[in-house]
Every structure is written in structure tokens, then in C-alpha cells.
PDB file of C-alpha atoms and ligand atoms in Angstrom:
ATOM      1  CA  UNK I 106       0.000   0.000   0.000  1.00 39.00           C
ATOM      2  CA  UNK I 107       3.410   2.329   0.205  1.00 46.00           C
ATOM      3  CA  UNK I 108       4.803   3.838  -3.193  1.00 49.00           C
ATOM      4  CA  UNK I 109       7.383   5.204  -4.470  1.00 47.00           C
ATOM      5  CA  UNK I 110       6.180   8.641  -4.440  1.00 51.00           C
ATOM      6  CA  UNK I 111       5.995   8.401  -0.534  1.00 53.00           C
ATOM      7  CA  UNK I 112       9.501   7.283   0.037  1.00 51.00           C
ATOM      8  CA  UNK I 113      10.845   9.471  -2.498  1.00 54.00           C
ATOM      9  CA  UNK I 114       8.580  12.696  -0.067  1.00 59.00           C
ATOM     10  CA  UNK I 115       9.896  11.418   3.073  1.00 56.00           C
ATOM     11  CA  UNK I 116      12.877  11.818   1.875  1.00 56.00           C
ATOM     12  CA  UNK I 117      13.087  15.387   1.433  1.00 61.00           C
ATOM     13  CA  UNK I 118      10.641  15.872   4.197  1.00 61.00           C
ATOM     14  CA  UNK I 119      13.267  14.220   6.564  1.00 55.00           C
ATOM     15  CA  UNK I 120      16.457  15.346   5.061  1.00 54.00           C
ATOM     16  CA  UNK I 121      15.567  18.602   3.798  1.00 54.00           C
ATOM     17  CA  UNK I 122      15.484  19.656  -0.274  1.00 53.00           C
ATOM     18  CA  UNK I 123      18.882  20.018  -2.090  1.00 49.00           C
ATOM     19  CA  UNK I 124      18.968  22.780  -4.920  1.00 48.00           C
ATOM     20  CA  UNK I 125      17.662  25.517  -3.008  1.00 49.00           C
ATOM     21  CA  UNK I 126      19.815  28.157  -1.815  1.00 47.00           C
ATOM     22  CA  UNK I 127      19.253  26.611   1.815  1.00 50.00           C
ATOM     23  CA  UNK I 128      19.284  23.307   3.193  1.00 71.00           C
ATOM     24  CA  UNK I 129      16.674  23.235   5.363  1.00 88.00           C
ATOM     25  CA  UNK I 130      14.535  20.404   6.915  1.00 89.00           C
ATOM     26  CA  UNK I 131      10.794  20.810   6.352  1.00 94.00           C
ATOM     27  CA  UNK I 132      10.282  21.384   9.797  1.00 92.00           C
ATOM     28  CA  UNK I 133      12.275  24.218  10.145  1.00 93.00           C
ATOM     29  CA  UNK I 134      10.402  27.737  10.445  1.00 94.00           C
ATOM     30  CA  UNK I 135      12.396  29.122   7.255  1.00 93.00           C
ATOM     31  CA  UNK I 136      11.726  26.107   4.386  1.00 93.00           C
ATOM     32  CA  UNK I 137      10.218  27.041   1.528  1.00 93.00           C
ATOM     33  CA  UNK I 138       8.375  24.168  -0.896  1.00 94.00           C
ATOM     34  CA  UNK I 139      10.500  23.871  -4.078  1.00 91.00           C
ATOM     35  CA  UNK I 140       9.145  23.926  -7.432  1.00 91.00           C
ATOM     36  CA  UNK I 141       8.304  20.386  -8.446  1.00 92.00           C
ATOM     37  CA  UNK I 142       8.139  18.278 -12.128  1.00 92.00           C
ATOM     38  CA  UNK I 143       4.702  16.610 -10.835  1.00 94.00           C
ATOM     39  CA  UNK I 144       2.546  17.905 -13.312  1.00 93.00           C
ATOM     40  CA  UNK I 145      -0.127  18.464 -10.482  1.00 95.00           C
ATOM     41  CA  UNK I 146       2.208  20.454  -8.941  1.00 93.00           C
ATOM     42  CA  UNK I 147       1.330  23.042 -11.684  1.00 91.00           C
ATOM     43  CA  UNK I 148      -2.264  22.226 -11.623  1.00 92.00           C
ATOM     44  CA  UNK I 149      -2.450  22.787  -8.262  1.00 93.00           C
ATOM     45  CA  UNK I 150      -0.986  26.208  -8.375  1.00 85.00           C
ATOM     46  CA  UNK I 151      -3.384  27.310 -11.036  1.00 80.00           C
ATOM     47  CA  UNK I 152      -6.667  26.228  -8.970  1.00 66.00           C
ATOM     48  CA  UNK I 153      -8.765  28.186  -6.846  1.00 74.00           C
ATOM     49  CA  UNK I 154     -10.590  28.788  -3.599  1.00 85.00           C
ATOM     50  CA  UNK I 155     -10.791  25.060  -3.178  1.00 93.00           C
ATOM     51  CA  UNK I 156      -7.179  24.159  -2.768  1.00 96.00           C
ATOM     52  CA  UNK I 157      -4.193  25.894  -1.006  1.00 96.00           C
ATOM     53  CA  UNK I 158      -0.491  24.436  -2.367  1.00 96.00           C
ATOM     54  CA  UNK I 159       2.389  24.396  -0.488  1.00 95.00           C
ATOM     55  CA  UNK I 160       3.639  27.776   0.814  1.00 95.00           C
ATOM     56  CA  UNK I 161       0.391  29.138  -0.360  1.00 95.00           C
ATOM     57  CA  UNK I 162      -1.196  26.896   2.945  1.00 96.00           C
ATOM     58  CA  UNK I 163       0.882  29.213   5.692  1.00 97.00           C
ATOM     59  CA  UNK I 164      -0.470  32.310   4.147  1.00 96.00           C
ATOM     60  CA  UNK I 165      -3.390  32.007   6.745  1.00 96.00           C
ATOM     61  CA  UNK I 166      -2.578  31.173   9.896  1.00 98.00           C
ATOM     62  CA  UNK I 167      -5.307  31.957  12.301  1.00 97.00           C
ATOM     63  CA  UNK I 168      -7.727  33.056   9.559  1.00 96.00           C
ATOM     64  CA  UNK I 169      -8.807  29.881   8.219  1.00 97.00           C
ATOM     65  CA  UNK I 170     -12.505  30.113   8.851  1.00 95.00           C
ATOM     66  CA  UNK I 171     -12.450  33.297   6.559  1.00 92.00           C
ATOM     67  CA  UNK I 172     -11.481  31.426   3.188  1.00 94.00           C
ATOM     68  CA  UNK I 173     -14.314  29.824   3.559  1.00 92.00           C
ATOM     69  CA  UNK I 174     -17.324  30.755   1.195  1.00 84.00           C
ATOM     70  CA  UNK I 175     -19.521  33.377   2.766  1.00 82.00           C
ATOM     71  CA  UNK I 176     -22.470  31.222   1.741  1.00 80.00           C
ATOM     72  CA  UNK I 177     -20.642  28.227   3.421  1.00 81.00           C
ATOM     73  CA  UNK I 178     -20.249  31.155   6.714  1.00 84.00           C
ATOM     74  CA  UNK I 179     -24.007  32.431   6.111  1.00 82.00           C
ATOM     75  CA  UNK I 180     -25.705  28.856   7.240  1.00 77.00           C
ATOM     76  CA  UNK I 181     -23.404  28.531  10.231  1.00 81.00           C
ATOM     77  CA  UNK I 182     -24.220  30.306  13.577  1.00 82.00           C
ATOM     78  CA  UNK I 183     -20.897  28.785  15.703  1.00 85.00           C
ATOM     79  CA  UNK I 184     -18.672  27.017  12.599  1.00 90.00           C
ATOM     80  CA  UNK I 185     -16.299  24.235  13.905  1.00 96.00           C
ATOM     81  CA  UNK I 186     -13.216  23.258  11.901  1.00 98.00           C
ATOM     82  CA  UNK I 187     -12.354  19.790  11.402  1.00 98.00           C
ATOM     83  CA  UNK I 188      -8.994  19.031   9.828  1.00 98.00           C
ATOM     84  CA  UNK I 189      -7.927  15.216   8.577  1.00 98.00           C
ATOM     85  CA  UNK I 190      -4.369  14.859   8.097  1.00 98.00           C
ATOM     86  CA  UNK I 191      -3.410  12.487   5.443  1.00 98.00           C
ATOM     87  CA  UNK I 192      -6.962  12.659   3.863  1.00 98.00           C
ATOM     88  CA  UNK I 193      -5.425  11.218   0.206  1.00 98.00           C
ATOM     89  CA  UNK I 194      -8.268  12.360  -2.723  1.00 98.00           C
ATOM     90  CA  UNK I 195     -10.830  12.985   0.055  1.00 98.00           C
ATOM     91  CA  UNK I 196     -12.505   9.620   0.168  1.00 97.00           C
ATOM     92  CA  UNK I 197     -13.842  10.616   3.475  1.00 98.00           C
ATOM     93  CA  UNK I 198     -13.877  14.040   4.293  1.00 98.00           C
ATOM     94  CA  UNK I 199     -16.167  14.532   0.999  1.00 98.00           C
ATOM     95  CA  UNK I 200     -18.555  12.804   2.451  1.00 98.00           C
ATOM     96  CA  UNK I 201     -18.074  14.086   5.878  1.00 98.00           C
ATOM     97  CA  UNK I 202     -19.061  17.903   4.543  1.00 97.00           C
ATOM     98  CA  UNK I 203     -21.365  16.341   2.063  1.00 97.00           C
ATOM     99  CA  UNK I 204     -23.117  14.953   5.198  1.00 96.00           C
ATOM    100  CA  UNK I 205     -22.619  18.029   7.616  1.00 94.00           C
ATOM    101  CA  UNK I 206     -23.245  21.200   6.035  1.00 92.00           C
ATOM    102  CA  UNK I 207     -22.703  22.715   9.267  1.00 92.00           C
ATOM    103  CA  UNK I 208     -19.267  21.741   9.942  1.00 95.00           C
ATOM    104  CA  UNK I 209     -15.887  23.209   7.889  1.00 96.00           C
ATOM    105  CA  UNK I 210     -13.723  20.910   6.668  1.00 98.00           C
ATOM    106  CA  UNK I 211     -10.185  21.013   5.804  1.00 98.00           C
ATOM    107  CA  UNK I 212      -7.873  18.018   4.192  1.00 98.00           C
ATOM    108  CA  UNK I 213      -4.700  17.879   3.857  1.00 98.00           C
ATOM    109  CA  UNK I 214      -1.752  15.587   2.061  1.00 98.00           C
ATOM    110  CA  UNK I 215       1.547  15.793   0.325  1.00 97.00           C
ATOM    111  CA  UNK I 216       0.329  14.068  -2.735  1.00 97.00           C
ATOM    112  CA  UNK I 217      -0.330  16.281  -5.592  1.00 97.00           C
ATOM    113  CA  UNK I 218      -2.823  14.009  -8.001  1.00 97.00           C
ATOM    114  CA  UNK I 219      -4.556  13.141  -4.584  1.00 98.00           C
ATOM    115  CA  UNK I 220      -5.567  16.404  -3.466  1.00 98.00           C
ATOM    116  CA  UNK I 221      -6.012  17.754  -7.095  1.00 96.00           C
ATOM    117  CA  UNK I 222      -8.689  14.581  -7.182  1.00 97.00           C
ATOM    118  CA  UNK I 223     -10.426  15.631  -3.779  1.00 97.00           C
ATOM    119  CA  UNK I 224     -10.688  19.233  -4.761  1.00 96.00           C
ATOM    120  CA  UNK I 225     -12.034  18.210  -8.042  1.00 95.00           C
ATOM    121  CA  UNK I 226     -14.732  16.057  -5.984  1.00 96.00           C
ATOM    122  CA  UNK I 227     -15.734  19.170  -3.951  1.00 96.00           C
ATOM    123  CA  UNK I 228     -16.562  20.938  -6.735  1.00 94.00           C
ATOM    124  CA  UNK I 229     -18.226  18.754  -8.683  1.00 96.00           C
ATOM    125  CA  UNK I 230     -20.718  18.239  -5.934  1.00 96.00           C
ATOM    126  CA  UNK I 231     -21.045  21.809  -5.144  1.00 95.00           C
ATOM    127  CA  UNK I 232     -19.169  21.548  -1.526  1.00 95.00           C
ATOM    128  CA  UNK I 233     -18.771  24.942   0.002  1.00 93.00           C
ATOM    129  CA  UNK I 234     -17.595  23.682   3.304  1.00 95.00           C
ATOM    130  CA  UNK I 235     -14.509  22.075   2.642  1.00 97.00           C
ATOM    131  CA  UNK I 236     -11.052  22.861   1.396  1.00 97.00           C
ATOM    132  CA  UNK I 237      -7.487  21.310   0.637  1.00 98.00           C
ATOM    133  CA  UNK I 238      -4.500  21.486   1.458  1.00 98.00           C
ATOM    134  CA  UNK I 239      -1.284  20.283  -0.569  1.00 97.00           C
ATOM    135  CA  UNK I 240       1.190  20.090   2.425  1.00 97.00           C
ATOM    136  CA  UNK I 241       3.379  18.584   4.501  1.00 97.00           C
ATOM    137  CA  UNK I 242       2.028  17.686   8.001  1.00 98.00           C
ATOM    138  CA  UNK I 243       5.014  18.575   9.453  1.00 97.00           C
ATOM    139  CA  UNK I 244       4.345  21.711   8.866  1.00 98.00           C
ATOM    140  CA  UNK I 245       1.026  22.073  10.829  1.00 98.00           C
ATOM    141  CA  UNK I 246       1.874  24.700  13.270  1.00 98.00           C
ATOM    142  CA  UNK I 247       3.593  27.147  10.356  1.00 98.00           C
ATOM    143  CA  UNK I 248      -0.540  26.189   8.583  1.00 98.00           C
ATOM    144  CA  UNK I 249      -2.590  26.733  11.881  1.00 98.00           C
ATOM    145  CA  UNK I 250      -2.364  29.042  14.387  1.00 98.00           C
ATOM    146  CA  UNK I 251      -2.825  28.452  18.783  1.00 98.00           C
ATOM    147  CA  UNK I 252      -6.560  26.601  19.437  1.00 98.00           C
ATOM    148  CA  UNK I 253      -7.468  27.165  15.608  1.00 98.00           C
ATOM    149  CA  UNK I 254      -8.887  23.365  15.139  1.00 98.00           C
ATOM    150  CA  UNK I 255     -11.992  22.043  16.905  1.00 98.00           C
ATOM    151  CA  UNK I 256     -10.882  18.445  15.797  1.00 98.00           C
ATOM    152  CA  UNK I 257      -8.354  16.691  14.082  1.00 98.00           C
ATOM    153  CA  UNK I 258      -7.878  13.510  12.400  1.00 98.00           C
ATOM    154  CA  UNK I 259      -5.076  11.115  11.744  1.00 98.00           C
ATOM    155  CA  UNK I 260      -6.032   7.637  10.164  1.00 98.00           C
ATOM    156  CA  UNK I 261      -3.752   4.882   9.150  1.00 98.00           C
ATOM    157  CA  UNK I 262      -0.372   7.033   8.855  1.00 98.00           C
ATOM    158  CA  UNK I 263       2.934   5.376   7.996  1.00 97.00           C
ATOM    159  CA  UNK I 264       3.983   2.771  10.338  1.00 97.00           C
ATOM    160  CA  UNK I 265       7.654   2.748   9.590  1.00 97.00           C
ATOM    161  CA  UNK I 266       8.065  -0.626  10.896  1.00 96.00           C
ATOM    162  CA  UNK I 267      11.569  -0.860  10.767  1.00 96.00           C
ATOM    163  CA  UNK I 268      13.864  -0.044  13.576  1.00 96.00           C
ATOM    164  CA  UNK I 269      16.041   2.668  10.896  1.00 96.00           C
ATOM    165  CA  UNK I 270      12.979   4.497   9.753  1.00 95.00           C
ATOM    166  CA  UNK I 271      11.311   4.987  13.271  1.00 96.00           C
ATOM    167  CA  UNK I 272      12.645   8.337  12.816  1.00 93.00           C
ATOM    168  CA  UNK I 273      10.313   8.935   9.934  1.00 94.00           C
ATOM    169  CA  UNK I 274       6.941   8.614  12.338  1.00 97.00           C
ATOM    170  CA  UNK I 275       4.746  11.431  12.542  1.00 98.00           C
ATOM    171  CA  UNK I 276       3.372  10.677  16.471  1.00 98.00           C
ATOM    172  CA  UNK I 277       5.953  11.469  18.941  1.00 98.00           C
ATOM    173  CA  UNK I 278       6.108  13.748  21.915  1.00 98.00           C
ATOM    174  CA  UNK I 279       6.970  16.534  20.776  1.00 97.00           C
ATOM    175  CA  UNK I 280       4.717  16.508  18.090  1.00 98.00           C
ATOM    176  CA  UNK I 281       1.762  16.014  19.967  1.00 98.00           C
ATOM    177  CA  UNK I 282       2.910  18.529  22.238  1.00 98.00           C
ATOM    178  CA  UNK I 283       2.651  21.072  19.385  1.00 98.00           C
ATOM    179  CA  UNK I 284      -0.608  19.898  18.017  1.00 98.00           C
ATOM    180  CA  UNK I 285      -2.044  20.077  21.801  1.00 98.00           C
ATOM    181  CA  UNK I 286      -1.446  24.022  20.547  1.00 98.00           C
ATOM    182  CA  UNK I 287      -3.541  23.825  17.894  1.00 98.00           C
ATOM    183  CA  UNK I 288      -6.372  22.597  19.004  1.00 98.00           C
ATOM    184  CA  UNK I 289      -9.438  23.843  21.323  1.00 98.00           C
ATOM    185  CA  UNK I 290      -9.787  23.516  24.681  1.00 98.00           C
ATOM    186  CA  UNK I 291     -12.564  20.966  24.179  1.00 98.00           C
ATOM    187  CA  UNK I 292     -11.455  20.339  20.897  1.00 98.00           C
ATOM    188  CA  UNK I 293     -10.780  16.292  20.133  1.00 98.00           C
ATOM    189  CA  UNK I 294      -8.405  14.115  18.224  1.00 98.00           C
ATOM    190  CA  UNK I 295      -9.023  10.626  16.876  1.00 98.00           C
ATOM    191  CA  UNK I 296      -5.812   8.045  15.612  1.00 99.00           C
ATOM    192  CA  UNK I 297      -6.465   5.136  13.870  1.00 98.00           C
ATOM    193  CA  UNK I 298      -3.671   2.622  13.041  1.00 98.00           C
ATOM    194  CA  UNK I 299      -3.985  -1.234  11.744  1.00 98.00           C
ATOM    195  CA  UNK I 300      -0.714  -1.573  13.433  1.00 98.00           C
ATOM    196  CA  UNK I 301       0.216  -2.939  16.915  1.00 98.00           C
ATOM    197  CA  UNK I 302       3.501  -1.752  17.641  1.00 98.00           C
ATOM    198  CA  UNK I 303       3.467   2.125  16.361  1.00 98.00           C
ATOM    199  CA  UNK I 304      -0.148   1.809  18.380  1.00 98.00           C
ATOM    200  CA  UNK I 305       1.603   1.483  21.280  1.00 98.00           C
ATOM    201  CA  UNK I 306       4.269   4.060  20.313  1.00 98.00           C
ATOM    202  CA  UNK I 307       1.661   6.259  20.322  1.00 98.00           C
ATOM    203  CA  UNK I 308       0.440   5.569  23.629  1.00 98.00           C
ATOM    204  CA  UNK I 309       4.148   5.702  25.400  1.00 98.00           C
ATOM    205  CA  UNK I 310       4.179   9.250  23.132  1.00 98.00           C
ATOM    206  CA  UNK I 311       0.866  10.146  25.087  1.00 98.00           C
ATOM    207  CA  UNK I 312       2.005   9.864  28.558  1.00 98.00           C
ATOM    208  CA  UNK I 313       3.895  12.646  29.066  1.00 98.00           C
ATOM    209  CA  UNK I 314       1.280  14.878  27.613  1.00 98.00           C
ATOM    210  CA  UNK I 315      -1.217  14.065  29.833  1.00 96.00           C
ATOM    211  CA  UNK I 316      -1.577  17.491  31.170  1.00 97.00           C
ATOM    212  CA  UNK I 317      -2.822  18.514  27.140  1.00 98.00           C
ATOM    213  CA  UNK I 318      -4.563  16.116  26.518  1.00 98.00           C
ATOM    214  CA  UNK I 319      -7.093  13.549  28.472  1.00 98.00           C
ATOM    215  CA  UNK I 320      -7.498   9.832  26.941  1.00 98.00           C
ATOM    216  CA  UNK I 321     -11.212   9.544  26.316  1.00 98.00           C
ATOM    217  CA  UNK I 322     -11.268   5.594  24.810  1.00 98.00           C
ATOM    218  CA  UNK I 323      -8.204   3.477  23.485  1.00 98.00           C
ATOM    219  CA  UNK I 324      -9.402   0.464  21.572  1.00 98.00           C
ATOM    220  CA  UNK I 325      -6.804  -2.211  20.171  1.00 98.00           C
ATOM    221  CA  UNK I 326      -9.946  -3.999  18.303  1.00 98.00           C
ATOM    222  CA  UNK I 327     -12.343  -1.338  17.069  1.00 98.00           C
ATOM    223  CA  UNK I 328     -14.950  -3.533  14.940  1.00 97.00           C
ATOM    224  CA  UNK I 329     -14.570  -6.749  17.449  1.00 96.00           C
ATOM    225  CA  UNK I 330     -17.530  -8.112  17.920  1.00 94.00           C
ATOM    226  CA  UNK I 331     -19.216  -6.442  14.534  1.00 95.00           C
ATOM    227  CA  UNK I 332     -20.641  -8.588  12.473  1.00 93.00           C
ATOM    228  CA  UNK I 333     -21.349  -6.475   9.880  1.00 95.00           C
ATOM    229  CA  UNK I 334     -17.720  -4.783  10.259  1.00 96.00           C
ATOM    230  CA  UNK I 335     -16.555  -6.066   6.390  1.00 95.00           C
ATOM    231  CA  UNK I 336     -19.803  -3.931   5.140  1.00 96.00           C
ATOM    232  CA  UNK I 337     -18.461  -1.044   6.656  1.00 96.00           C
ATOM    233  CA  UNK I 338     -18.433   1.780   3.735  1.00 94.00           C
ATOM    234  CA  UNK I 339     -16.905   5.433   3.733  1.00 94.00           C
ATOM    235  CA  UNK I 340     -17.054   7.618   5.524  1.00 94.00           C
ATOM    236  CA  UNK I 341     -18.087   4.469   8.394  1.00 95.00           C
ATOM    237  CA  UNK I 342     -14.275   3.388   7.653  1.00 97.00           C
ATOM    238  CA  UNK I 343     -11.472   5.002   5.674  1.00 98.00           C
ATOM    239  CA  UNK I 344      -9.966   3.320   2.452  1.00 96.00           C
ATOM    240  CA  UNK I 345      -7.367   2.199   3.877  1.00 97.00           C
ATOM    241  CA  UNK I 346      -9.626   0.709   7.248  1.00 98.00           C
ATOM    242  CA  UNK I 347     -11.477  -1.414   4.755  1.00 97.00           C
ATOM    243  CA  UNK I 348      -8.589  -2.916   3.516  1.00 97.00           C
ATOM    244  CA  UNK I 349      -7.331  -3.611   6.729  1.00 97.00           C
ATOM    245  CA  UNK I 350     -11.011  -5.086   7.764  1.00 97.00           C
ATOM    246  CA  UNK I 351     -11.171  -7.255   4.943  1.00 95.00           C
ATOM    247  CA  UNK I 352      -7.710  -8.384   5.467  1.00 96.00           C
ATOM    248  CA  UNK I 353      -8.776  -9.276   9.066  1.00 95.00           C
ATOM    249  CA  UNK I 354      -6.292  -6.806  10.930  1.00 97.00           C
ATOM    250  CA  UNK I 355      -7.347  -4.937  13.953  1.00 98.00           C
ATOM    251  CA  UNK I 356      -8.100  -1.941  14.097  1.00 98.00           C
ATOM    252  CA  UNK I 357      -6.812   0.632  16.650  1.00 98.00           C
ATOM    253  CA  UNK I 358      -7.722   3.590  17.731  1.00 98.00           C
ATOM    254  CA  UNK I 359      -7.209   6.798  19.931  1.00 98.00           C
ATOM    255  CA  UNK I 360      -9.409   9.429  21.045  1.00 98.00           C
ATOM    256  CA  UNK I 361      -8.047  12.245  22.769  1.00 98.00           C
ATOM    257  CA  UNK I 362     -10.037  15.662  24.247  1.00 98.00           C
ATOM    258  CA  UNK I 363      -7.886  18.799  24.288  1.00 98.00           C
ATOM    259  CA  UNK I 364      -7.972  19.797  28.380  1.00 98.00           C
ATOM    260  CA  UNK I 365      -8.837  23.100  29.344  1.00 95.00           C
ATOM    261  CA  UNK I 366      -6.249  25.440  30.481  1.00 70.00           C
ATOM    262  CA  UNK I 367      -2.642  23.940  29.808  1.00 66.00           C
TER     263      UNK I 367
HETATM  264  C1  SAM V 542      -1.726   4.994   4.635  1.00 81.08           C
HETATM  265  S1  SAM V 542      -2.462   6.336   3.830  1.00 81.08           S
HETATM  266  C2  SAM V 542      -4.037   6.522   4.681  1.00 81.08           C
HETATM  267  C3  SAM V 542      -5.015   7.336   3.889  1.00 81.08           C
HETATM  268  C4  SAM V 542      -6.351   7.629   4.583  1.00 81.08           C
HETATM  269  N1  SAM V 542      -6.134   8.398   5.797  1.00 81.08           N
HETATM  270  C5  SAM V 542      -7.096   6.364   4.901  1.00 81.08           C
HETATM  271  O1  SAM V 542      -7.221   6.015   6.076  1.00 81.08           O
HETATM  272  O2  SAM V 542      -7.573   5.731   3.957  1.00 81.08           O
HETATM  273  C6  SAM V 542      -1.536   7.679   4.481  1.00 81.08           C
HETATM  274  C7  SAM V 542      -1.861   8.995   3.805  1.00 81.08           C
HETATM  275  O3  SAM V 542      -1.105  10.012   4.450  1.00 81.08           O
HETATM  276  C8  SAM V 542      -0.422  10.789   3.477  1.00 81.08           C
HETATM  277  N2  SAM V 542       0.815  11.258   4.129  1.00 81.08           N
HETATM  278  C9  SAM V 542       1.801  10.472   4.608  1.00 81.08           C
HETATM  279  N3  SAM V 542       2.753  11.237   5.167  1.00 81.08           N
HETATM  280  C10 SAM V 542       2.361  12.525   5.031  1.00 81.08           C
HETATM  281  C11 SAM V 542       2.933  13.778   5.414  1.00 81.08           C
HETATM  282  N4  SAM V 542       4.102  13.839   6.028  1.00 81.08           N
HETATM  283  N5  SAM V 542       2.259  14.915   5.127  1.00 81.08           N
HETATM  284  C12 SAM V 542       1.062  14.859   4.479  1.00 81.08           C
HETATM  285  N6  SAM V 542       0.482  13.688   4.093  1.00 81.08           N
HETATM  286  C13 SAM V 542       1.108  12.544   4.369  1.00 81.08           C
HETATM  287  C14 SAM V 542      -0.197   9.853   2.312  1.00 81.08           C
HETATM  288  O4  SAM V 542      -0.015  10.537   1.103  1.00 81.08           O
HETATM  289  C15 SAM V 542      -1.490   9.038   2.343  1.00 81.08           C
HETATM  290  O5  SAM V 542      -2.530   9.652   1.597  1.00 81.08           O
END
């Protein structure tokens, strides 16, 4: 289910991109997205309200809410943003703000032809309430600013299984501690993972953040005891949940409420 494409991105995401008068790693504060040959990388820039592309997405930090469609605004008395990280062409957010008119959506990826595909899907059925993002989530905090996201979602991100690439994982410490930022008081994030052992990375990341954020549920077998799990169709389960269902993995998951006042 990996391709080239993603170890080719992790790459520069983890070593930083030659050819630019820098060298920076995509974390850092100054890195700027290079050019690229992708042709949706030139697609991308061209399009619209519906899609942000790489340092295009930090040009609204704190004001997301406002690029949203003042007919999307109009029907919403208290709007709450939801953000998926890793959303690929949208398979489940679309439906998500298909299904919720009253919620703002926002997806975001690294793959080009993926979020080209999920904007394309927006607009094709006329979605006002959702937008995406062609980024790096490394780069969330330079994106969002402090308590900007009501929720956030991370499904079935790269294991790394191997010892060398552990490195390459997106939950750590650290990183949680700077989404804990980004989110509400109030404000919730859900993990789901197919795989045991990054599973309970997470959860030894977790415990020293217990002060941001309080463990509402931890599952290690989400559909057990579902008969009708393998049925399951988006937005129920993500793509890539399906796959694992049918394939008879487990799924795991984390829910985690933002705590008040840390
Ligand atoms: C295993 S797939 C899961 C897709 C979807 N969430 C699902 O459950 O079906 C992981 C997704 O995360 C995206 N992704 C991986 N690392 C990323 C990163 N550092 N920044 C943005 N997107 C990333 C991939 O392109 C891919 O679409």
C-alpha cells in the first residue's frame, strides 16, 4: 500500500530539499516548498478557492474560517473546523461535509494528483464547506495558528516498521505537544492505526502529555464483535480501514479531548 512517491517525499521531508539556496529540513520555520516536475504540482498552483499548495497553505494562519465561502459562513451560527491529516483524494472528508453542512472541513496531504482529485470532488458536488491542502504535516503549526482546530484527524499514517525508519513517524512527543497548541480547549483528536507496535508508540508518546490532553477511549480492536464490520463503507471506515477489515487486521484507535487550560 506504500509507493514510491511516498519514500521518495519522506525523503526530502526528513532530510531537507537540495537545490535551493538553503538546506533546510521541512520542519524548520524558514523552508520554503521547491518547485516540483509533478505535473499536479502546476495544476495545483493554477486552482482556486478550493485548494491551497504548499507555501500558499501558511499564508493564513489563524484566519482559516475566513477562506471559507460566505455562503458556506451564512448557514453557520458557531462554525467548527475539522482538519484530517493524510486525507489522500478525500474519500472521506467529501462525504463528511457532504453529510454536515454545518461543519468546515479542511484536508490535507503531500500528494499532488490526490488532493487535485479531492478538490475536483468538492466541486463537482457543489461543496462549500470544505477545502485542501497540498502540504506537509510537518508543517502544521507554520498552517494553523494556537486553538485554531476544533478536531483533528489522523487515520492509518505510515507505520515505519523498521527499527532505521522509526525516525520517519509522525506521532511522537513533541509533536503532539505542538498539536495540543492547535487545538481547542474541548477540541478532540481521533488516531487510527492497523498496526500494533506504532499503536503502542503512540500511547508511550501520550504519557507525558497528559496534562494537554485527556485519553477519552483506546481500543486495540475497534470492529470486534461487529458482524457487519466487512460492510463497513466510507465515511463508516477510511480506504485504507477497509482494507485492513477485509484483510482481518485490527483496528486501533485513539481518542483524545484537548484539556482546558494547559
Ligand atoms: C496509509 S495512507 C491513509 C489514507 C487515509 N487516511 C485512509 O485512512 O484511507 C496515508 C496517507 O497520508 C499521506 N501522508 C503520509 N505522510 C504525510 C505527510 N508527512 N504529510 C502529508 N500527508 C502525508 C499519504 O499521502 C497518504 O494519503
Amino acid at each position: 500500500v506504500r509507493n514510491r512517491d511516498v519514500q521518495d517525499i519522506s525523503k526530502e521531508v526528513t532530510t531537507g530539499v537540495l537545490g535551493q539556496k538553503s538546506f533546510l529540513p521541512v520542519s524548520h520555520p524558514d523552508y520554503k516548498y521547491p518547485t516540483s516536475p509533478n505535473p499536479y504540482w502546476g495544476k495545483l498552483q493554477e486552482s482556486s478557492d478550493l485548494v491551497y499548495s504548499d507555501n500558499k497553505t501558511e499564508h493564513n494562519r489563524g484566519q482559516w474560517l475566513s477562506r471559507f465561502s460566505s455562503n458556506a459562513l451564512g448557514q453557520i451560527p458557531s462554525p467548527e473546523l475539522h482538519v484530517e491529516i493524510g486525507c489522500n483524494a478525500g474519500h472521506v472528508i467529501v462525504e463528511w461535509a457532504a453529510a454536515n453542512p454545518k461543519g468546515l472541513y479542511l484536508g490535507i496531504d503531500w500528494k499532488f494528483k490526490a488532493i487535485y482529485r479531492g478538490a475536483e470532488k468538492a466541486r463537482k458536488r457543489h461543496l462549500e464547506n470544505l477545502l485542501f491542502l497540498r502540504a506537509y504535516a510537518e508543517r502544521l503549526e507554520f498552517i494553523f495558528g494556537p486553538a485554531e482546530i476544533d478536531h483533528l484527524y489522523l487515520f492509518f499514517p505510515d507505520p515505519w516498521p523498521k527499527k532505521a525508519h522509526w525516525k520517519h513517524r509522525f506521532v511522537t512527543t513533541e509533536r503532539l505537544k505542538n498539536l495540543a497548541s492547535l487545538v481547542k480547549p474541548g477540541g478532540t483528536f481521533e488516531i487510527k492505526t492497523d498496526h500494533p507496535e506504532y499503536f503502542e508508540w503512540m500511547l508511550e508518546a501520550l504519557s507525558p502529555c497528559e496534562s494537554l490532553w485527556e485519553t477519552l477511549s483506546v481500543s486495540r480492536n475497534l470492529h470486534e464483535g461487529n458482524p457487519l464490520a466487512h460492510q463497513l463503507t466510507m465515511p463508516a471506515v477510511t480506504l485504507f480501514e477497509r482494507i485492513f477489515i477485509k484483510e482481518g487486521k485490527p483496528v486501533h484507535r485513539i481518542l483524545l479531548k484537548r484539556r482546558a487550560n494547559s
